[in-house]
mmCIF file of C-alpha atoms in Angstrom:
data_model
loop_
_atom_site.group_PDB
_atom_site.id
_atom_site.type_symbol
_atom_site.label_atom_id
_atom_site.label_comp_id
_atom_site.label_asym_id
_atom_site.label_seq_id
_atom_site.Cartn_x
_atom_site.Cartn_y
_atom_site.Cartn_z
ATOM 1 C CA MET A 1283 -23.292 -7.640 4.886
ATOM 2 C CA MET A 1284 -20.226 -7.574 4.110
ATOM 3 C CA THR A 1285 -19.177 -6.360 -0.297
ATOM 4 C CA SER A 1286 -15.886 -5.373 0.014
ATOM 5 C CA THR A 1287 -13.711 -7.619 -1.402
ATOM 6 C CA LYS A 1288 -12.026 -9.965 1.045
ATOM 7 C CA VAL A 1289 -8.730 -9.799 0.574
ATOM 8 C CA PRO A 1290 -6.165 -12.123 3.133
ATOM 9 C CA LEU A 1291 -3.289 -10.720 5.095
ATOM 10 C CA GLU A 1292 -0.887 -12.438 6.937
ATOM 11 C CA PHE A 1293 0.189 -9.783 10.118
ATOM 12 C CA GLY A 1294 2.865 -10.750 12.629
ATOM 13 C CA LEU A 1295 4.884 -9.319 15.595
ATOM 14 C CA GLY A 1296 6.627 -10.536 18.827
ATOM 15 C CA ALA A 1297 5.632 -8.008 21.632
ATOM 16 C CA SER A 1298 7.109 -7.223 24.589
ATOM 17 C CA LEU A 1299 5.251 -5.422 27.269
ATOM 18 C CA PRO A 1300 7.918 -3.149 29.577
ATOM 19 C CA GLU A 1301 9.266 -4.270 32.230
ATOM 20 C CA SER A 1302 7.309 -2.823 35.298
ATOM 21 C CA SER A 1303 8.963 -1.462 38.317
ATOM 22 C CA GLY A 1304 10.537 -3.152 41.473
ATOM 23 C CA PRO A 1305 11.749 -5.535 42.876
ATOM 24 C CA ARG A 1306 10.863 -9.165 40.960
ATOM 25 C CA PRO A 1307 11.509 -12.711 41.911
ATOM 26 C CA SER A 1308 14.105 -14.699 40.623
ATOM 27 C CA ARG A 1309 13.996 -15.781 37.256
ATOM 28 C CA ARG A 1310 16.966 -17.327 36.367
ATOM 29 C CA THR A 1311 15.870 -21.274 35.956
ATOM 30 C CA PHE A 1312 12.448 -20.454 34.783
ATOM 31 C CA ALA A 1313 13.235 -18.211 31.801
ATOM 32 C CA ARG A 1314 16.019 -20.914 30.105
ATOM 33 C CA GLU A 1315 13.066 -23.106 30.329
ATOM 34 C CA ARG A 1316 10.643 -20.716 28.257
ATOM 35 C CA SER A 1317 10.393 -21.042 24.555
ATOM 36 C CA ARG A 1318 13.354 -19.196 23.315
ATOM 37 C CA GLY A 1319 14.401 -18.066 26.066
ATOM 38 C CA ARG A 1320 11.588 -15.372 26.082
ATOM 39 C CA ASP A 1321 10.795 -12.848 28.312
ATOM 40 C CA GLU A 1322 8.306 -12.965 31.285
ATOM 41 C CA ARG A 1323 6.756 -10.391 30.204
ATOM 42 C CA ALA A 1324 6.687 -11.261 26.832
ATOM 43 C CA THR A 1325 4.269 -12.866 23.529
ATOM 44 C CA ARG A 1326 4.853 -15.553 21.374
ATOM 45 C CA ASP A 1327 4.929 -14.470 17.294
ATOM 46 C CA VAL A 1328 1.386 -13.416 17.359
ATOM 47 C CA ARG A 1329 -0.161 -13.884 12.942
ATOM 48 C CA ILE A 1330 -3.815 -12.810 12.546
ATOM 49 C CA GLU A 1331 -5.336 -13.879 9.256
ATOM 50 C CA PHE A 1332 -8.063 -11.625 7.964
ATOM 51 C CA GLY A 1333 -11.225 -13.593 5.198
ATOM 52 C CA SER A 1334 -9.458 -17.380 5.827
ATOM 53 C CA VAL A 1335 -13.178 -18.657 5.549
ATOM 54 C CA SER A 1336 -14.336 -17.473 2.455
ATOM 55 C CA LYS A 1337 -17.841 -18.278 2.423
ATOM 56 C CA ALA A 1338 -18.326 -16.002 5.793
ATOM 57 C CA ASP A 1339 -19.234 -12.519 6.269
ATOM 58 C CA GLY A 1340 -15.756 -12.187 7.905
ATOM 59 C CA SER A 1341 -13.247 -14.829 9.119
ATOM 60 C CA ALA A 1342 -9.989 -14.425 11.115
ATOM 61 C CA LYS A 1343 -6.925 -16.977 11.557
ATOM 62 C CA VAL A 1344 -4.851 -16.133 15.456
ATOM 63 C CA THR A 1345 -2.086 -18.354 16.000
ATOM 64 C CA LEU A 1346 0.492 -17.684 19.102
ATOM 65 C CA GLY A 1347 3.780 -19.117 18.321
ATOM 66 C CA GLY A 1348 4.116 -20.000 14.548
ATOM 67 C CA ASN A 1349 2.829 -23.458 13.748
ATOM 68 C CA THR A 1350 3.786 -25.744 16.787
ATOM 69 C CA GLY A 1351 1.673 -23.137 19.072
ATOM 70 C CA THR A 1352 -1.725 -21.824 19.216
ATOM 71 C CA GLN A 1353 -4.098 -21.479 16.163
ATOM 72 C CA VAL A 1354 -7.564 -20.705 16.368
ATOM 73 C CA VAL A 1355 -10.249 -19.801 13.265
ATOM 74 C CA ALA A 1356 -13.208 -17.774 14.024
ATOM 75 C CA SER A 1357 -15.661 -17.197 11.450
ATOM 76 C CA VAL A 1358 -18.920 -14.345 11.045
ATOM 77 C CA PHE A 1359 -22.695 -15.720 9.463
ATOM 78 C CA GLY A 1360 -24.884 -12.135 9.527
ATOM 79 C CA PRO A 1361 -26.816 -10.852 10.061
ATOM 80 C CA VAL A 1362 -29.067 -12.993 8.380
ATOM 81 C CA TYR A 1363 -32.888 -14.054 8.746
ATOM 82 C CA CYS A 1364 -33.299 -15.409 12.291
ATOM 83 C CA THR A 1365 -36.464 -18.194 12.842
ATOM 84 C CA THR A 1366 -39.346 -17.826 15.322
ATOM 85 C CA ARG A 1367 -37.515 -19.744 17.599
ATOM 86 C CA LEU A 1368 -34.144 -18.156 17.777
ATOM 87 C CA GLN A 1369 -36.192 -14.334 17.447
ATOM 88 C CA VAL A 1370 -35.366 -11.981 20.446
ATOM 89 C CA PRO A 1371 -37.527 -9.144 19.725
ATOM 90 C CA LEU A 1372 -35.780 -5.875 20.392
ATOM 91 C CA GLN A 1373 -32.240 -6.841 19.453
ATOM 92 C CA ALA A 1374 -30.350 -9.346 18.020
ATOM 93 C CA ALA A 1375 -29.662 -13.934 19.146
ATOM 94 C CA VAL A 1376 -26.291 -14.332 19.465
ATOM 95 C CA GLN A 1377 -25.108 -17.872 18.797
ATOM 96 C CA VAL A 1378 -21.472 -19.158 19.248
ATOM 97 C CA HIS A 1379 -20.232 -22.768 18.674
ATOM 98 C CA VAL A 1380 -16.482 -23.771 18.903
ATOM 99 C CA ARG A 1381 -14.936 -26.974 17.875
ATOM 100 C CA ILE A 1382 -12.479 -27.974 19.840
ATOM 101 C CA ALA A 1383 -9.823 -30.671 18.227
ATOM 102 C CA GLU A 1384 -9.276 -33.736 20.132
ATOM 103 C CA THR A 1385 -5.648 -34.619 21.175
ATOM 104 C CA GLN A 1386 -3.994 -37.530 22.674
ATOM 105 C CA LYS A 1387 -3.761 -36.072 25.419
ATOM 106 C CA GLN A 1388 -7.951 -35.567 25.523
ATOM 107 C CA GLY A 1389 -10.298 -37.320 24.281
ATOM 108 C CA SER A 1390 -13.862 -36.256 22.936
ATOM 109 C CA SER A 1391 -15.228 -35.924 26.406
ATOM 110 C CA ASP A 1392 -12.794 -33.411 27.468
ATOM 111 C CA ALA A 1393 -13.067 -31.579 24.732
ATOM 112 C CA SER A 1394 -16.536 -30.774 24.794
ATOM 113 C CA SER A 1395 -16.758 -29.816 27.612
ATOM 114 C CA ARG A 1396 -14.586 -27.261 27.378
ATOM 115 C CA ALA A 1397 -15.242 -26.561 23.953
ATOM 116 C CA ALA A 1398 -18.955 -25.702 26.082
ATOM 117 C CA VAL A 1399 -17.067 -23.325 28.292
ATOM 118 C CA LEU A 1400 -15.243 -21.263 25.621
ATOM 119 C CA GLU A 1401 -18.861 -21.377 24.077
ATOM 120 C CA LYS A 1402 -20.079 -19.465 27.131
ATOM 121 C CA ILE A 1403 -16.612 -17.048 27.878
ATOM 122 C CA ILE A 1404 -17.886 -15.919 24.315
ATOM 123 C CA LYS A 1405 -21.135 -15.897 24.118
ATOM 124 C CA GLU A 1406 -21.024 -13.225 27.563
ATOM 125 C CA SER A 1407 -18.535 -11.654 25.800
ATOM 126 C CA CYS A 1408 -20.409 -10.561 22.439
ATOM 127 C CA LEU A 1409 -23.726 -9.889 24.575
ATOM 128 C CA GLY A 1410 -21.687 -6.790 26.433
ATOM 129 C CA LEU A 1411 -19.846 -5.843 23.845
ATOM 130 C CA ILE A 1412 -21.937 -6.456 19.834
ATOM 131 C CA MET A 1413 -24.613 -3.696 19.902
ATOM 132 C CA THR A 1414 -27.381 -6.814 19.697
ATOM 133 C CA HIS A 1415 -30.296 -3.312 19.502
ATOM 134 C CA LEU A 1416 -29.551 -2.558 16.283
ATOM 135 C CA MET A 1417 -30.644 -5.793 14.289
ATOM 136 C CA PRO A 1418 -33.630 -6.206 16.150
ATOM 137 C CA ARG A 1419 -35.426 -10.079 15.565
ATOM 138 C CA ALA A 1420 -31.279 -11.226 13.419
ATOM 139 C CA LEU A 1421 -29.557 -13.686 13.802
ATOM 140 C CA VAL A 1422 -25.610 -13.393 14.911
ATOM 141 C CA SER A 1423 -23.530 -16.731 14.372
ATOM 142 C CA ILE A 1424 -20.519 -17.127 15.362
ATOM 143 C CA SER A 1425 -18.676 -20.187 14.678
ATOM 144 C CA VAL A 1426 -15.067 -21.503 16.155
ATOM 145 C CA HIS A 1427 -12.972 -23.836 15.327
ATOM 146 C CA VAL A 1428 -9.071 -24.534 17.420
ATOM 147 C CA LEU A 1429 -7.098 -26.256 15.307
ATOM 148 C CA ASN A 1430 -4.400 -26.555 17.926
ATOM 149 C CA GLN A 1431 -3.481 -25.806 21.351
ATOM 150 C CA ASN A 1432 -0.509 -24.718 23.086
ATOM 151 C CA GLY A 1433 -1.762 -22.902 25.823
ATOM 152 C CA SER A 1434 -3.417 -18.990 25.745
ATOM 153 C CA VAL A 1435 -6.372 -21.211 24.668
ATOM 154 C CA VAL A 1436 -9.725 -18.697 25.584
ATOM 155 C CA CYS A 1437 -7.350 -15.671 24.387
ATOM 156 C CA ALA A 1438 -6.474 -16.289 20.734
ATOM 157 C CA ALA A 1439 -10.527 -17.862 21.266
ATOM 158 C CA ILE A 1440 -11.323 -14.212 22.253
ATOM 159 C CA ASN A 1441 -9.129 -12.147 20.586
ATOM 160 C CA ALA A 1442 -10.091 -14.425 16.969
ATOM 161 C CA VAL A 1443 -13.714 -13.544 17.535
ATOM 162 C CA ALA A 1444 -13.124 -9.549 17.381
ATOM 163 C CA CYS A 1445 -10.923 -9.908 14.461
ATOM 164 C CA ALA A 1446 -13.584 -11.803 12.449
ATOM 165 C CA LEU A 1447 -16.920 -9.588 14.128
ATOM 166 C CA MET A 1448 -14.581 -6.552 12.926
ATOM 167 C CA HIS A 1449 -13.896 -7.879 9.333
ATOM 168 C CA ALA A 1450 -18.238 -9.078 8.916
ATOM 169 C CA ARG A 1451 -18.785 -5.321 9.899
ATOM 170 C CA ILE A 1452 -21.036 -6.272 13.141
ATOM 171 C CA ALA A 1453 -21.482 -2.769 14.544
ATOM 172 C CA MET A 1454 -19.644 -3.124 18.487
ATOM 173 C CA ARG A 1455 -19.735 -0.805 21.170
ATOM 174 C CA SER A 1456 -15.902 0.244 21.170
ATOM 175 C CA PRO A 1457 -12.741 -2.117 20.269
ATOM 176 C CA TRP A 1458 -12.098 -4.965 22.547
ATOM 177 C CA SER A 1459 -9.227 -7.643 23.286
ATOM 178 C CA ALA A 1460 -8.263 -10.105 26.155
ATOM 179 C CA GLY A 1461 -4.697 -10.915 27.705
ATOM 180 C CA VAL A 1462 -4.176 -13.357 29.536
ATOM 181 C CA VAL A 1463 -1.479 -14.491 32.207
ATOM 182 C CA ALA A 1464 0.076 -17.006 34.211
ATOM 183 C CA VAL A 1465 1.261 -16.698 37.991
ATOM 184 C CA VAL A 1466 3.760 -19.455 39.011
ATOM 185 C CA VAL A 1467 4.721 -20.236 42.145
ATOM 186 C CA LEU A 1468 8.621 -20.901 41.775
ATOM 187 C CA PRO A 1469 10.201 -24.144 44.455
ATOM 188 C CA GLY A 1470 12.346 -21.339 46.970
ATOM 189 C CA GLU A 1471 10.601 -18.391 46.323
ATOM 190 C CA SER A 1472 8.252 -16.492 47.969
ATOM 191 C CA SER A 1473 7.124 -14.420 45.833
ATOM 192 C CA SER A 1474 4.704 -15.152 41.939
ATOM 193 C CA LEU A 1475 5.566 -14.606 39.042
ATOM 194 C CA VAL A 1476 3.534 -13.332 35.659
ATOM 195 C CA LEU A 1477 4.276 -15.415 32.810
ATOM 196 C CA MET A 1478 2.106 -13.172 29.794
ATOM 197 C CA ASP A 1479 0.997 -15.231 27.126
ATOM 198 C CA PRO A 1480 1.566 -18.838 28.763
ATOM 199 C CA ASP A 1481 2.066 -21.977 26.142
ATOM 200 C CA ALA A 1482 0.562 -25.457 27.766
ATOM 201 C CA VAL A 1483 3.332 -26.261 29.803
ATOM 202 C CA GLU A 1484 3.895 -23.482 31.795
ATOM 203 C CA GLU A 1485 -0.343 -23.585 32.281
ATOM 204 C CA GLY A 1486 0.718 -27.146 33.489
ATOM 205 C CA VAL A 1487 2.455 -25.698 35.976
ATOM 206 C CA ALA A 1488 0.342 -22.601 37.325
ATOM 207 C CA ALA A 1489 -1.123 -21.446 40.076
ATOM 208 C CA PHE A 1490 -4.051 -20.301 37.953
ATOM 209 C CA VAL A 1491 -3.630 -19.223 34.595
ATOM 210 C CA LEU A 1492 -6.164 -15.287 34.293
ATOM 211 C CA THR A 1493 -7.988 -14.510 31.292
ATOM 212 C CA ALA A 1494 -9.352 -10.422 30.993
ATOM 213 C CA VAL A 1495 -11.750 -9.110 27.680
ATOM 214 C CA HIS A 1496 -12.145 -5.810 28.186
ATOM 215 C CA GLY A 1497 -13.583 -3.069 25.635
ATOM 216 C CA ASP A 1498 -13.692 0.706 26.238
ATOM 217 C CA TYR A 1499 -10.495 1.194 28.741
ATOM 218 C CA ALA A 1500 -12.363 4.484 30.651
ATOM 219 C CA GLU A 1501 -14.036 3.129 33.613
ATOM 220 C CA GLU A 1502 -17.004 4.551 33.133
ATOM 221 C CA THR A 1503 -18.363 2.841 30.273
ATOM 222 C CA GLY A 1504 -16.190 0.021 29.889
ATOM 223 C CA PHE A 1505 -15.696 -3.802 29.937
ATOM 224 C CA THR A 1506 -14.715 -5.799 31.779
ATOM 225 C CA ALA A 1507 -14.994 -10.280 31.987
ATOM 226 C CA LEU A 1508 -11.834 -12.333 33.750
ATOM 227 C CA HIS A 1509 -11.929 -16.474 33.731
ATOM 228 C CA VAL A 1510 -10.166 -17.807 35.802
ATOM 229 C CA ASP A 1511 -8.886 -21.311 36.052
ATOM 230 C CA GLY A 1512 -6.852 -22.761 38.834
ATOM 231 C CA ARG A 1513 -7.046 -21.102 42.445
ATOM 232 C CA VAL A 1514 -6.486 -17.948 43.303
ATOM 233 C CA ARG A 1515 -3.982 -17.498 47.051
ATOM 234 C CA THR A 1516 -4.029 -14.013 47.625
ATOM 235 C CA GLN A 1517 -5.696 -10.626 47.102
ATOM 236 C CA ALA A 1518 -2.502 -9.001 45.877
ATOM 237 C CA GLU A 1519 -1.883 -11.596 43.844
ATOM 238 C CA PHE A 1520 -4.981 -11.476 41.676
ATOM 239 C CA THR A 1521 -4.324 -7.767 41.418
ATOM 240 C CA GLY A 1522 -1.013 -8.251 39.510
ATOM 241 C CA ALA A 1523 -2.160 -10.892 37.438
ATOM 242 C CA ASN A 1524 -5.496 -8.732 36.147
ATOM 243 C CA GLN A 1525 -3.087 -5.155 35.528
ATOM 244 C CA ALA A 1526 -0.534 -7.688 33.952
ATOM 245 C CA ALA A 1527 -3.664 -8.923 31.412
ATOM 246 C CA LEU A 1528 -5.257 -5.775 31.712
ATOM 247 C CA GLU A 1529 -1.470 -4.512 29.495
ATOM 248 C CA ALA A 1530 -1.218 -7.550 27.801
ATOM 249 C CA SER A 1531 -5.089 -6.516 26.020
ATOM 250 C CA MET A 1532 -3.933 -3.107 25.271
ATOM 251 C CA ALA A 1533 -1.239 -4.363 23.707
ATOM 252 C CA TYR A 1534 -3.040 -7.508 21.590
ATOM 253 C CA ARG A 1535 -5.792 -4.578 20.703
ATOM 254 C CA GLU A 1536 -3.057 -2.024 18.799
ATOM 255 C CA PHE A 1537 -1.930 -4.923 17.461
ATOM 256 C CA ILE A 1538 -4.889 -6.277 15.629
ATOM 257 C CA ARG A 1539 -5.149 -2.551 15.502
ATOM 258 C CA GLU A 1540 -2.661 -1.858 12.997
ATOM 259 C CA ALA A 1541 -3.469 -5.801 11.617
ATOM 260 C CA LEU A 1542 -6.717 -4.733 10.576
ATOM 261 C CA CYS A 1543 -5.623 -1.218 8.818
ATOM 262 C CA ALA A 1544 -2.881 -2.743 6.998
ATOM 263 C CA GLN A 1545 -6.081 -5.198 6.044
ATOM 264 C CA VAL A 1546 -8.487 -1.800 4.779
ATOM 265 C CA VAL A 1547 -4.855 -0.667 2.620
ATOM 266 C CA ARG A 1548 -4.694 -3.964 1.122
ATOM 267 C CA GLY A 1549 -8.412 -4.369 0.140
ATOM 268 C CA ARG A 1550 -8.772 -0.701 -1.394
ATOM 269 C CA LEU A 1551 -5.680 -1.654 -3.198
ATOM 270 C CA ALA A 1552 -7.245 -5.153 -4.619
ATOM 271 C CA THR A 1553 -9.986 -3.029 -5.736
ATOM 272 C CA SER A 1554 -8.047 -0.789 -7.402
ATOM 273 C CA ALA A 1555 -6.048 -2.885 -9.198
ATOM 274 C CA ALA A 1556 -9.522 -5.171 -10.914
ATOM 275 C CA VAL A 1557 -11.118 -1.301 -11.053
ATOM 276 C CA SER A 1558 -7.866 -0.661 -13.743
ATOM 277 C CA SER A 1559 -8.002 -3.994 -15.074
ATOM 278 C CA LEU A 1560 -11.434 -3.769 -15.703
ATOM 279 C CA GLN A 1561 -11.022 0.150 -17.055
ATOM 280 C CA MET A 1562 -8.427 -1.525 -19.765
ATOM 281 C CA GLU A 1563 -10.852 -4.204 -20.846
ATOM 282 C CA ALA A 1564 -13.459 -1.318 -21.523
ATOM 283 C CA SER A 1565 -11.188 0.751 -23.344
#
């Protein structure tokens, strides 16, 4: 349970990863179509807000691309008492509920099926990274609400959950985050184009979209989960996409670390101000 003062904090960044070496396919036409002309190895503006759900033990809102971009809120409740039906004798039970706002293009049935897939991805990641053995017979309940969809929804949801778990001070094996890329085959090009943080339009024309969840990047002890939406043509294409998604994940993890450090400093300042105010009133 969180006992410290929760101070909402917004922390934004437009991240750009360095260009990789070697020949690259022509992107002159496609670059003009990307929002704000961003490079294929650049993300949209990222914004993280901690404490967005006041009654939760931990919460976070992740926004990719501003008001018209993807927006996801995750909240964590627990560890709390777990009913006998859900109890696991030697570890905590993890419950995940996802709600996706309906759009004009997607009906309720489509939103429900996408929510079920997202629930499975998040739960598998959490079971691999939360130290559930430290909380036997308890329950960690995670609620995810996708407010707006404009690409990279799985990535945004996982990063929101990771931030909410850290905000709730849930013990985890290592820091973790997700990165996403879309692999697009351009007309007249023999090689494919790897786009980090794709929006909905880019996902629609992609051969496949790969989301990679990474925790503790040491190969011996690390955790990796991959979600592929679409069809992979070649092993080389998959390897390149996976490497790019790992780079994006590491960039997001560093950004999350900076945002969390800023949240801690902000919380300490707020607590210090409250203590000073009480001391002045007492005197």
